[in-house]
Short mmCIF file of C-alpha atoms in Angstrom, two decimals:
data_model
loop_
_atom_site.label_atom_id
_atom_site.label_comp_id
_atom_site.label_asym_id
_atom_site.label_seq_id
_atom_site.Cartn_x
_atom_site.Cartn_y
_atom_site.Cartn_z
CA UNK A 20 25.56 -7.68 -0.39
CA UNK A 21 22.57 -8.47 1.81
CA UNK A 22 21.88 -4.76 2.25
CA UNK A 23 21.23 -4.44 -1.49
CA UNK A 24 18.48 -7.06 -1.63
CA UNK A 25 15.24 -5.69 -2.97
CA UNK A 26 12.04 -5.69 -0.95
CA UNK A 27 10.07 -8.92 -1.35
CA UNK A 28 7.74 -10.82 1.01
CA UNK A 29 10.58 -13.31 1.64
CA UNK A 30 12.94 -10.47 2.59
CA UNK A 31 10.35 -9.01 4.96
CA UNK A 32 10.01 -12.38 6.67
CA UNK A 33 13.80 -12.78 6.85
CA UNK A 34 14.09 -9.35 8.47
CA UNK A 35 11.83 -10.57 11.28
CA UNK A 36 14.24 -13.43 11.99
CA UNK A 37 17.58 -11.63 12.23
CA UNK A 38 18.92 -10.27 15.50
CA UNK A 39 18.07 -6.75 16.62
CA UNK A 40 21.73 -5.80 16.38
CA UNK A 41 21.94 -6.88 12.73
CA UNK A 42 18.66 -5.11 11.93
CA UNK A 43 19.77 -1.82 13.45
CA UNK A 44 23.15 -2.00 11.72
CA UNK A 45 21.38 -2.69 8.42
CA UNK A 46 19.00 0.25 8.88
CA UNK A 47 21.93 2.50 9.71
CA UNK A 48 23.84 1.44 6.58
CA UNK A 49 20.79 1.92 4.34
CA UNK A 50 20.02 5.36 5.80
CA UNK A 51 23.67 6.36 5.42
CA UNK A 52 23.76 5.13 1.82
CA UNK A 53 20.59 7.08 0.97
CA UNK A 54 21.84 10.31 2.49
CA UNK A 55 25.29 10.01 0.90
CA UNK A 56 23.79 9.14 -2.49
CA UNK A 57 21.52 12.18 -2.43
CA UNK A 58 24.44 14.40 -1.45
CA UNK A 59 26.66 12.72 -4.07
CA UNK A 60 29.28 11.91 -1.47
CA UNK A 61 31.32 8.68 -1.52
CA UNK A 62 32.34 6.84 1.60
CA UNK A 63 36.05 7.17 2.42
CA UNK A 64 38.06 4.22 1.09
CA UNK A 65 38.96 2.99 4.58
CA UNK A 66 35.25 2.57 5.45
CA UNK A 67 34.48 0.35 2.46
CA UNK A 68 33.52 -3.25 3.22
CA UNK A 69 35.73 -5.64 1.28
CA UNK A 70 34.18 -8.71 -0.30
CA UNK A 71 35.88 -11.10 2.14
CA UNK A 72 34.80 -9.00 5.14
CA UNK A 73 31.15 -8.97 4.04
CA UNK A 74 29.16 -11.24 6.33
CA UNK A 75 25.92 -12.52 4.76
CA UNK A 76 23.52 -12.07 7.65
CA UNK A 77 20.32 -12.38 5.61
CA UNK A 78 21.10 -14.98 2.95
CA UNK A 79 20.87 -18.03 5.28
CA UNK A 80 17.43 -16.86 6.49
CA UNK A 81 16.27 -16.14 2.92
CA UNK A 82 17.36 -19.60 1.80
CA UNK A 83 15.67 -21.19 4.82
CA UNK A 84 12.41 -19.33 4.09
CA UNK A 85 12.53 -20.39 0.43
CA UNK A 86 13.03 -23.98 1.58
CA UNK A 87 10.10 -23.73 3.99
CA UNK A 88 7.86 -22.29 1.29
CA UNK A 89 8.83 -25.07 -1.07
CA UNK A 90 8.14 -27.71 1.57
CA UNK A 91 4.75 -26.15 2.30
CA UNK A 92 3.92 -26.06 -1.41
CA UNK A 93 4.93 -29.71 -1.88
CA UNK A 94 2.85 -30.65 1.16
CA UNK A 95 -0.19 -28.81 -0.23
CA UNK A 96 0.27 -30.58 -3.57
CA UNK A 97 0.52 -33.99 -1.99
CA UNK A 98 -2.73 -33.52 0.00
CA UNK B 11 9.37 12.71 -14.80
CA UNK B 12 5.95 11.17 -14.46
CA UNK B 13 4.55 14.49 -13.28
CA UNK B 14 6.13 16.23 -16.26
CA UNK B 15 4.42 13.72 -18.54
CA UNK B 16 1.10 14.50 -16.84
CA UNK B 17 1.69 18.21 -17.40
CA UNK B 18 2.48 17.70 -21.08
CA UNK B 19 -0.56 15.46 -21.51
CA UNK B 20 -2.74 18.17 -20.02
CA UNK B 21 -1.15 20.78 -22.28
CA UNK B 22 -1.68 18.60 -25.33
CA UNK B 23 -5.34 18.00 -24.48
CA UNK B 24 -5.90 21.71 -23.85
CA UNK B 25 -4.15 22.87 -27.05
CA UNK B 26 -5.73 20.01 -28.97
CA UNK B 27 -9.26 21.00 -27.93
CA UNK B 28 -8.50 24.59 -28.96
CA UNK B 29 -7.19 23.42 -32.34
CA UNK B 30 -10.32 21.28 -32.80
CA UNK B 31 -12.43 24.44 -32.70
CA UNK B 32 -10.93 25.58 -36.00
CA UNK B 33 -9.88 22.35 -37.73
CA UNK B 34 -11.94 20.65 -40.45
CA UNK B 35 -11.42 16.96 -41.15
CA UNK B 36 -11.94 16.99 -44.89
CA UNK B 37 -9.49 16.28 -47.70
CA UNK B 38 -10.13 19.62 -49.39
CA UNK B 39 -10.50 21.71 -46.26
CA UNK B 40 -7.93 20.26 -43.82
CA UNK B 41 -4.99 22.23 -45.24
CA UNK B 42 -7.14 25.37 -45.52
CA UNK B 43 -8.25 25.06 -41.88
CA UNK B 44 -4.67 24.52 -40.66
CA UNK B 45 -3.63 27.55 -42.68
CA UNK B 46 -6.48 29.53 -41.08
CA UNK B 47 -5.26 28.45 -37.62
CA UNK B 48 -1.71 29.54 -38.41
CA UNK B 49 -2.53 32.87 -40.07
CA UNK B 50 -5.92 34.16 -39.00
CA UNK B 51 -7.11 32.52 -35.77
CA UNK B 52 -6.11 34.57 -32.74
CA UNK B 53 -2.81 33.14 -31.46
CA UNK B 54 -3.54 30.03 -33.51
CA UNK B 55 0.12 29.75 -34.51
CA UNK B 56 1.13 29.58 -30.83
CA UNK B 57 -1.47 26.89 -30.07
CA UNK B 58 -0.43 24.80 -33.03
CA UNK B 59 3.29 25.18 -32.35
CA UNK B 60 2.74 24.28 -28.69
CA UNK B 61 0.83 21.18 -29.78
CA UNK B 62 3.56 20.12 -32.25
CA UNK B 63 6.39 20.80 -29.82
CA UNK B 64 4.41 19.23 -27.00
CA UNK B 65 4.15 15.95 -28.91
CA UNK B 66 7.94 15.83 -29.35
CA UNK B 67 8.48 16.67 -25.69
CA UNK B 68 5.94 14.02 -24.67
CA UNK B 69 7.82 11.29 -26.49
CA UNK B 70 11.23 12.50 -25.34
CA UNK B 71 9.95 12.32 -21.76
CA UNK B 72 8.39 8.88 -22.32
CA UNK B 73 11.70 7.49 -23.57
CA UNK B 74 13.58 9.00 -20.62
CA UNK B 75 10.90 7.66 -18.24
CA UNK B 76 11.22 4.13 -19.68
CA UNK B 77 15.05 4.29 -19.64
CA UNK B 78 14.96 5.40 -16.01
CA UNK B 79 12.64 2.48 -15.22
CA UNK B 80 14.97 -0.01 -16.89
CA UNK B 81 18.08 1.44 -15.22
CA UNK B 82 16.69 1.46 -11.69
CA UNK B 83 14.80 -1.82 -12.09
CA UNK B 84 11.39 -0.27 -11.52
CA UNK B 85 9.78 -3.21 -13.30
CA UNK B 86 10.71 -5.40 -10.35
CA UNK B 87 8.86 -3.36 -7.75
CA UNK B 88 5.42 -3.50 -9.37
CA UNK B 89 4.79 -5.27 -12.66
CA UNK B 90 1.26 -3.83 -13.02
CA UNK B 91 2.72 -0.33 -13.19
CA UNK B 92 5.19 -1.50 -15.83
CA UNK B 93 2.56 -3.10 -18.05
CA UNK B 94 0.12 -0.20 -17.69
CA UNK B 95 2.98 2.09 -18.65
CA UNK B 96 3.71 -0.03 -21.72
CA UNK B 97 0.03 0.20 -22.71
CA UNK B 98 0.21 3.96 -22.26
CA UNK B 99 3.26 4.09 -24.54
CA UNK B 100 1.53 2.06 -27.25
CA UNK B 101 -1.60 4.23 -27.05
CA UNK B 102 0.54 7.37 -27.21
CA UNK B 103 2.26 6.08 -30.32
CA UNK B 104 -1.16 5.56 -31.88
CA UNK B 105 -2.31 9.04 -30.93
CA UNK B 106 0.92 10.62 -32.20
CA UNK B 107 0.65 8.82 -35.51
CA UNK B 108 -3.02 9.78 -35.95
CA UNK B 109 -2.26 13.39 -35.12
CA UNK B 110 0.46 13.55 -37.73
CA UNK B 111 -2.12 12.59 -40.38
CA UNK B 112 -4.45 15.50 -39.64
CA UNK B 113 -2.56 18.36 -41.38
CA UNK B 114 -2.95 16.28 -44.57
CA UNK B 115 0.49 17.05 -45.95
CA UNK B 116 2.54 14.73 -48.18
CA UNK B 117 4.07 12.88 -45.21
CA UNK B 118 0.66 12.62 -43.53
CA UNK B 119 -0.89 10.81 -46.47
CA UNK B 120 2.02 8.57 -47.33
CA UNK B 121 2.82 7.80 -43.71
CA UNK B 122 -0.81 6.74 -43.26
CA UNK B 123 -0.54 4.59 -46.39
CA UNK B 124 2.63 2.85 -45.15
CA UNK B 125 1.47 2.23 -41.61
CA UNK B 126 -2.11 1.15 -42.37
CA UNK B 127 -0.86 -1.27 -45.01
CA UNK B 128 1.02 -3.08 -42.26
CA UNK B 129 -2.41 -4.49 -41.34
CA UNK B 130 -2.31 -6.67 -44.46
CA UNK B 131 0.34 -8.96 -42.97
CA UNK B 132 -2.20 -10.59 -40.67
CA UNK B 133 -4.87 -12.96 -42.02
CA UNK B 134 -7.95 -10.92 -42.92
CA UNK B 135 -5.85 -7.79 -42.77
CA UNK B 136 -6.87 -6.55 -46.19
CA UNK B 137 -10.57 -6.57 -45.17
CA UNK B 138 -9.62 -4.89 -41.87
CA UNK B 139 -7.75 -2.23 -43.81
CA UNK B 140 -10.81 -1.49 -45.98
CA UNK B 141 -12.89 -1.34 -42.82
CA UNK B 142 -10.50 1.12 -41.19
CA UNK B 143 -10.18 3.28 -44.30
CA UNK B 144 -13.93 3.38 -44.79
CA UNK B 145 -13.43 2.29 -48.38
CA UNK B 146 -10.91 0.80 -50.75
CA UNK B 147 -8.70 3.91 -50.72
CA UNK B 148 -7.70 6.60 -48.21
CA UNK B 149 -10.18 9.44 -48.49
CA UNK B 150 -12.10 12.07 -46.53
CA UNK B 151 -13.89 9.25 -44.69
CA UNK B 152 -10.53 7.98 -43.42
CA UNK B 153 -9.47 11.44 -42.34
CA UNK B 154 -12.68 11.94 -40.37
CA UNK B 155 -12.29 8.74 -38.41
CA UNK B 156 -8.60 9.44 -37.82
CA UNK B 157 -9.65 12.79 -36.36
CA UNK B 158 -12.27 11.17 -34.11
CA UNK B 159 -9.76 8.60 -32.83
CA UNK B 160 -7.12 11.28 -32.30
CA UNK B 161 -9.64 13.26 -30.24
CA UNK B 162 -10.90 10.33 -28.13
CA UNK B 163 -7.76 8.31 -27.40
CA UNK B 164 -6.01 11.00 -25.32
CA UNK B 165 -8.87 10.80 -22.81
CA UNK B 166 -8.34 7.04 -22.65
CA UNK B 167 -4.65 7.81 -22.04
CA UNK B 168 -5.64 10.26 -19.29
CA UNK B 169 -7.76 7.65 -17.53
CA UNK B 170 -5.09 4.99 -17.87
CA UNK B 171 -2.47 7.43 -16.56
CA UNK B 172 -4.54 7.88 -13.41
CA UNK B 173 -4.74 4.10 -13.07
CA UNK B 174 -0.95 3.94 -13.63
CA UNK B 175 -0.37 6.35 -10.73
CA UNK B 176 -2.88 4.55 -8.48
CA UNK B 177 -1.14 1.22 -9.15
CA UNK B 178 2.20 2.88 -8.34
CA UNK B 179 0.91 3.90 -4.92
CA UNK B 180 0.07 0.29 -4.01
CA UNK B 181 3.77 -0.40 -3.36
CA UNK B 182 5.09 3.14 -3.44
CA UNK B 183 7.91 4.58 -5.51
CA UNK B 184 11.22 2.85 -5.79
CA UNK B 185 14.58 4.55 -5.20
CA UNK B 186 17.81 4.80 -7.21
CA UNK B 187 19.71 2.38 -4.98
CA UNK B 188 16.95 -0.23 -5.17
CA UNK B 189 17.06 -0.65 -1.39
CA UNK B 190 14.31 -1.54 1.01
CA UNK B 191 13.57 1.95 2.33
CA UNK B 192 10.10 1.54 3.80
CA UNK B 193 11.36 2.98 7.09
CA UNK B 194 13.09 5.96 5.50
CA UNK B 195 10.50 7.46 3.17
CA UNK B 196 10.13 11.26 3.08
CA UNK B 197 6.88 13.20 2.65
CA UNK B 198 5.89 14.24 -0.88
CA UNK B 199 5.69 17.87 0.23
CA UNK B 200 8.08 19.66 0.23
CA UNK B 201 10.71 17.30 -1.18
CA UNK B 202 9.00 16.07 -4.31
CA UNK B 203 6.57 18.94 -4.82
CA UNK B 204 9.50 21.32 -5.20
CA UNK B 205 11.44 18.84 -7.34
CA UNK B 206 8.42 18.43 -9.62
CA UNK B 207 7.98 22.20 -9.85
CA UNK B 208 11.59 22.52 -10.93
CA UNK B 209 10.93 19.89 -13.58
CA UNK B 210 7.85 21.78 -14.74
CA UNK B 211 9.85 24.99 -15.04
CA UNK B 212 12.49 23.26 -17.13
CA UNK B 213 9.90 21.59 -19.31
CA UNK B 214 7.90 24.74 -19.92
CA UNK B 215 11.07 26.66 -20.68
CA UNK B 216 12.01 24.08 -23.28
CA UNK B 217 8.53 23.91 -24.77
CA UNK B 218 7.99 27.65 -24.93
CA UNK B 219 11.51 28.20 -26.22
CA UNK B 220 10.90 25.68 -28.96
CA UNK B 221 7.50 27.17 -29.82
CA UNK B 222 8.76 30.71 -30.23
CA UNK B 223 12.12 30.02 -31.87
CA UNK B 224 12.30 26.65 -33.63
CA UNK B 225 8.63 25.66 -33.95
CA UNK B 226 9.29 23.61 -37.10
CA UNK B 227 12.46 21.99 -35.76
CA UNK B 228 11.15 18.46 -36.11
CA UNK B 229 8.82 19.09 -39.06
CA UNK B 230 9.37 17.57 -42.49
CA UNK B 231 9.43 20.17 -45.34
CA UNK B 232 7.20 17.89 -47.45
CA UNK B 233 4.33 18.49 -45.01
CA UNK B 234 3.88 21.91 -46.58
CA UNK B 235 3.41 20.50 -50.08
CA UNK B 236 -0.03 19.53 -51.45
CA UNK B 237 -0.72 15.80 -51.71
CA UNK B 238 -0.28 14.04 -55.02
CA UNK B 239 -1.77 10.57 -54.68
CA UNK B 240 -0.20 9.53 -57.98
CA UNK B 241 3.36 10.33 -56.93
CA UNK B 242 5.08 8.57 -54.06
CA UNK B 243 7.77 10.75 -52.45
CA UNK B 244 11.37 9.56 -52.69
CA UNK B 245 11.71 9.40 -48.89
CA UNK B 246 8.81 8.61 -46.59
CA UNK B 247 9.63 8.95 -42.93
CA UNK B 248 7.69 9.50 -39.72
CA UNK B 249 8.38 11.98 -36.94
CA UNK B 250 11.66 11.53 -35.04
CA UNK B 251 10.08 9.60 -32.16
CA UNK B 252 9.09 6.74 -34.48
CA UNK B 253 12.33 6.62 -36.48
CA UNK B 254 13.92 3.84 -34.40
CA UNK B 255 10.91 1.58 -35.07
CA UNK B 256 10.93 2.62 -38.73
CA UNK B 257 14.61 1.64 -39.01
CA UNK B 258 13.82 -1.78 -37.55
CA UNK B 259 10.82 -2.18 -39.89
CA UNK B 260 12.98 -1.45 -42.93
CA UNK B 261 15.91 -3.59 -41.88
CA UNK B 262 14.03 -6.89 -42.42
CA UNK B 263 13.62 -7.57 -46.18
CA UNK B 264 10.37 -9.51 -45.61
CA UNK B 265 7.17 -7.44 -45.06
CA UNK B 266 5.55 -9.54 -42.31
CA UNK B 267 8.96 -10.19 -40.72
CA UNK B 268 9.64 -6.47 -40.59
CA UNK B 269 6.25 -5.72 -39.02
CA UNK B 270 6.57 -8.42 -36.35
CA UNK B 271 10.16 -7.50 -35.55
CA UNK B 272 9.16 -3.85 -35.22
CA UNK B 273 6.35 -4.70 -32.80
CA UNK B 274 8.68 -7.01 -30.88
CA UNK B 275 11.17 -4.16 -30.52
CA UNK B 276 8.49 -1.67 -29.40
CA UNK B 277 6.77 -3.97 -26.92
CA UNK B 278 9.96 -5.82 -26.02
CA UNK B 279 10.33 -4.09 -22.68
CA UNK B 280 7.46 -6.31 -21.54
CA UNK B 281 9.96 -9.17 -21.15
CA UNK B 282 11.92 -7.45 -18.37
CA UNK B 283 9.62 -8.49 -15.50
CA UNK B 284 9.22 -11.97 -16.97
CA UNK B 285 12.91 -12.88 -17.06
CA UNK B 286 13.98 -10.88 -14.00
CA UNK B 287 11.59 -12.17 -11.35
CA UNK B 288 14.34 -13.99 -9.39
CA UNK B 289 16.73 -11.04 -9.23
CA UNK B 290 17.89 -10.00 -5.79
CA UNK B 291 19.23 -6.58 -6.73
CA UNK B 292 16.81 -4.09 -8.18
CA UNK B 293 18.91 -1.22 -9.47
CA UNK B 294 21.78 -1.27 -11.93
CA UNK B 295 23.71 0.68 -9.32
CA UNK B 296 24.73 -2.73 -8.01
CA UNK B 297 25.76 -4.12 -11.40
CA UNK B 298 28.44 -2.29 -13.43
CA UNK B 299 28.40 -4.69 -16.43
CA UNK B 300 24.65 -4.16 -16.87
CA UNK B 301 25.21 -0.40 -16.80
CA UNK B 302 27.60 -0.76 -19.75
CA UNK B 303 25.02 -2.80 -21.66
CA UNK B 304 22.37 -0.19 -20.84
CA UNK B 305 24.54 2.62 -22.23
CA UNK B 306 25.14 0.58 -25.40
CA UNK B 307 21.37 -0.01 -25.69
CA UNK B 308 20.57 3.69 -25.36
CA UNK B 309 23.31 4.66 -27.83
CA UNK B 310 21.99 2.05 -30.25
CA UNK B 311 18.49 3.51 -29.88
CA UNK B 312 19.82 6.91 -30.93
CA UNK B 313 21.76 5.29 -33.73
CA UNK B 314 18.57 3.57 -34.98
CA UNK B 315 16.80 6.95 -34.86
CA UNK B 316 19.47 8.40 -37.18
CA UNK B 317 19.29 5.36 -39.47
CA UNK B 318 15.50 5.65 -39.71
CA UNK B 319 15.85 9.11 -41.23
CA UNK B 320 18.24 7.97 -43.97
CA UNK B 321 17.44 6.44 -47.33
CA UNK B 322 17.55 2.64 -47.09
CA UNK B 323 20.57 2.24 -49.38
CA UNK B 324 24.18 1.17 -49.10
CA UNK B 325 25.72 0.79 -45.67
CA UNK B 326 22.63 2.15 -43.88
CA UNK B 327 20.77 -1.12 -44.53
CA UNK B 328 23.49 -3.20 -42.87
CA UNK B 329 23.76 -0.68 -40.04
CA UNK B 330 20.00 -0.91 -39.51
CA UNK B 331 20.15 -4.71 -39.35
CA UNK B 332 23.01 -4.59 -36.89
CA UNK B 333 21.13 -2.04 -34.77
CA UNK B 334 18.00 -4.19 -34.81
CA UNK B 335 19.87 -7.28 -33.61
CA UNK B 336 21.60 -5.25 -30.88
CA UNK B 337 18.33 -3.65 -29.73
CA UNK B 338 16.48 -6.95 -29.47
CA UNK B 339 19.33 -8.83 -27.85
CA UNK B 340 19.89 -6.05 -25.29
CA UNK B 341 16.31 -6.55 -24.07
CA UNK B 342 17.26 -10.07 -23.02
CA UNK B 343 20.93 -9.49 -22.19
CA UNK B 344 20.41 -6.74 -19.62
CA UNK B 345 18.45 -8.92 -17.15
CA UNK B 346 20.73 -11.89 -17.89
CA UNK B 347 23.87 -9.88 -17.13
CA UNK B 348 22.30 -8.65 -13.88
CA UNK B 349 21.40 -12.21 -12.87
CA UNK B 350 24.91 -13.50 -13.74
CA UNK B 351 26.55 -10.72 -11.75
CA UNK B 352 24.42 -11.49 -8.70
CA UNK B 353 25.16 -15.19 -9.02
CA UNK B 354 28.87 -14.38 -9.17
CA UNK B 355 28.67 -12.15 -6.08
CA UNK B 356 26.74 -14.65 -3.99
CA UNK B 357 28.70 -17.63 -5.31
CA UNK B 358 31.90 -15.90 -4.22
CA UNK B 359 30.41 -15.63 -0.77
CA UNK B 360 29.55 -19.32 -0.76
CA UNK B 361 33.03 -20.20 -1.95
CA UNK B 362 34.51 -18.00 0.76
CA UNK B 363 32.35 -19.75 3.34
CA UNK B 364 33.27 -23.17 2.00
CA UNK B 365 36.97 -22.27 2.02
CA UNK B 366 36.74 -20.99 5.56
CA UNK B 367 34.96 -24.23 6.58
CA UNK B 368 37.69 -26.28 4.85
CA UNK B 369 40.37 -24.23 6.58
CA UNK B 370 38.65 -24.73 9.93
CA UNK B 371 38.47 -28.48 9.35
CA UNK B 372 42.14 -28.60 8.31
CA UNK B 373 43.15 -26.57 11.34
CA UNK B 374 41.21 -28.85 13.70
CA UNK B 375 41.89 -32.23 12.19
CA UNK B 376 45.31 -31.46 10.68
CA UNK B 377 47.45 -32.33 13.70
CA UNK B 378 45.31 -35.44 14.41
CA UNK B 379 45.59 -36.61 10.82
CA UNK B 380 49.27 -35.89 10.81
CA UNK B 381 49.76 -37.60 14.11
CA UNK B 382 47.74 -40.60 12.91
#
């Protein structure tokens, strides 16, 4: 699910905070998806990621960044 | 598709300038000059047929371009591109309508009468109408200014198209999967130059095929009859690319209500960026329910086009009203369905996490609780 997130400034910041391993795995999955989509090939069923196996590696960072931005905004308002 | 639109715009400007060399914007002479173009001017019939067919192709491509943008969530990547595109669409509708008036056939005159009288729904509209017409009735003066506007506005469209493309290149093109692919972009040449050339070939084949075989495919037979200002035709209808809006206009019994609903339906795609700004997933590839709604929306658009061509009697009126409600609600429902689907997907993840936390707690504390 986190692979499908669209490009936003928050996502770009979150990508700077994840581990190198997660980032490389993400890039591999995206590149694979693009190539397979263009060739109109589906992944074999056994390679699909089930919903319960899907680890959200980006969502915690995205939520943390949103929280930080909100805190900063509230601080600026209270000044 | 954008490049194909650019090609068609160029073709329309080129053929339009050539037609201008022989056209006369005068009530008595307009039909004579068009006849001269078709019969006597060297290859005038080709130029005119290309211009007519080109207009239909232009709008077909615009609708496919907009549908592609809605499907792949292009409005999320760069809202300036979306709004400049919407402005281009509205200007193109104006140019198309003005161009249809120039041959001065029955549909030209009565279509102009119907559409310009829509101005009267706004306060001061009657005075504005007289100002636009250049008098209290539609006359040669009106035709002249319609011609001038039809000549000038395409150059405005050309300039705005360049701005549209420049704005696009601020963030770059999107992709069908809606993924963050900044690290995986390919060069324009040869991938997209060849793809665009293939599109051009297809487009030109269609346009030339239409010009030389079915040049009058989309034309109304009444356009070849002389105008009688004292006799309103039984059926007044615009070209096919405006029929969906015409169906919506006619489906509301109230004049002002019909006009405002029609404009809401035409410009309604402006709401997509406004109500979708918090979406995580860009493309409908990630949302099957939204794809179903999209297909229904497109089918309804075609249905409204058919309804617009019919006489507003019997079951067609109810069908038009149903189509109008579906069209307007789809504009809001598509982003809402996408947002709900995302919420469901991420909420499931949170529930899974919470359950796994609960299970961990049970596993750890269970024996202690039981023992206590």
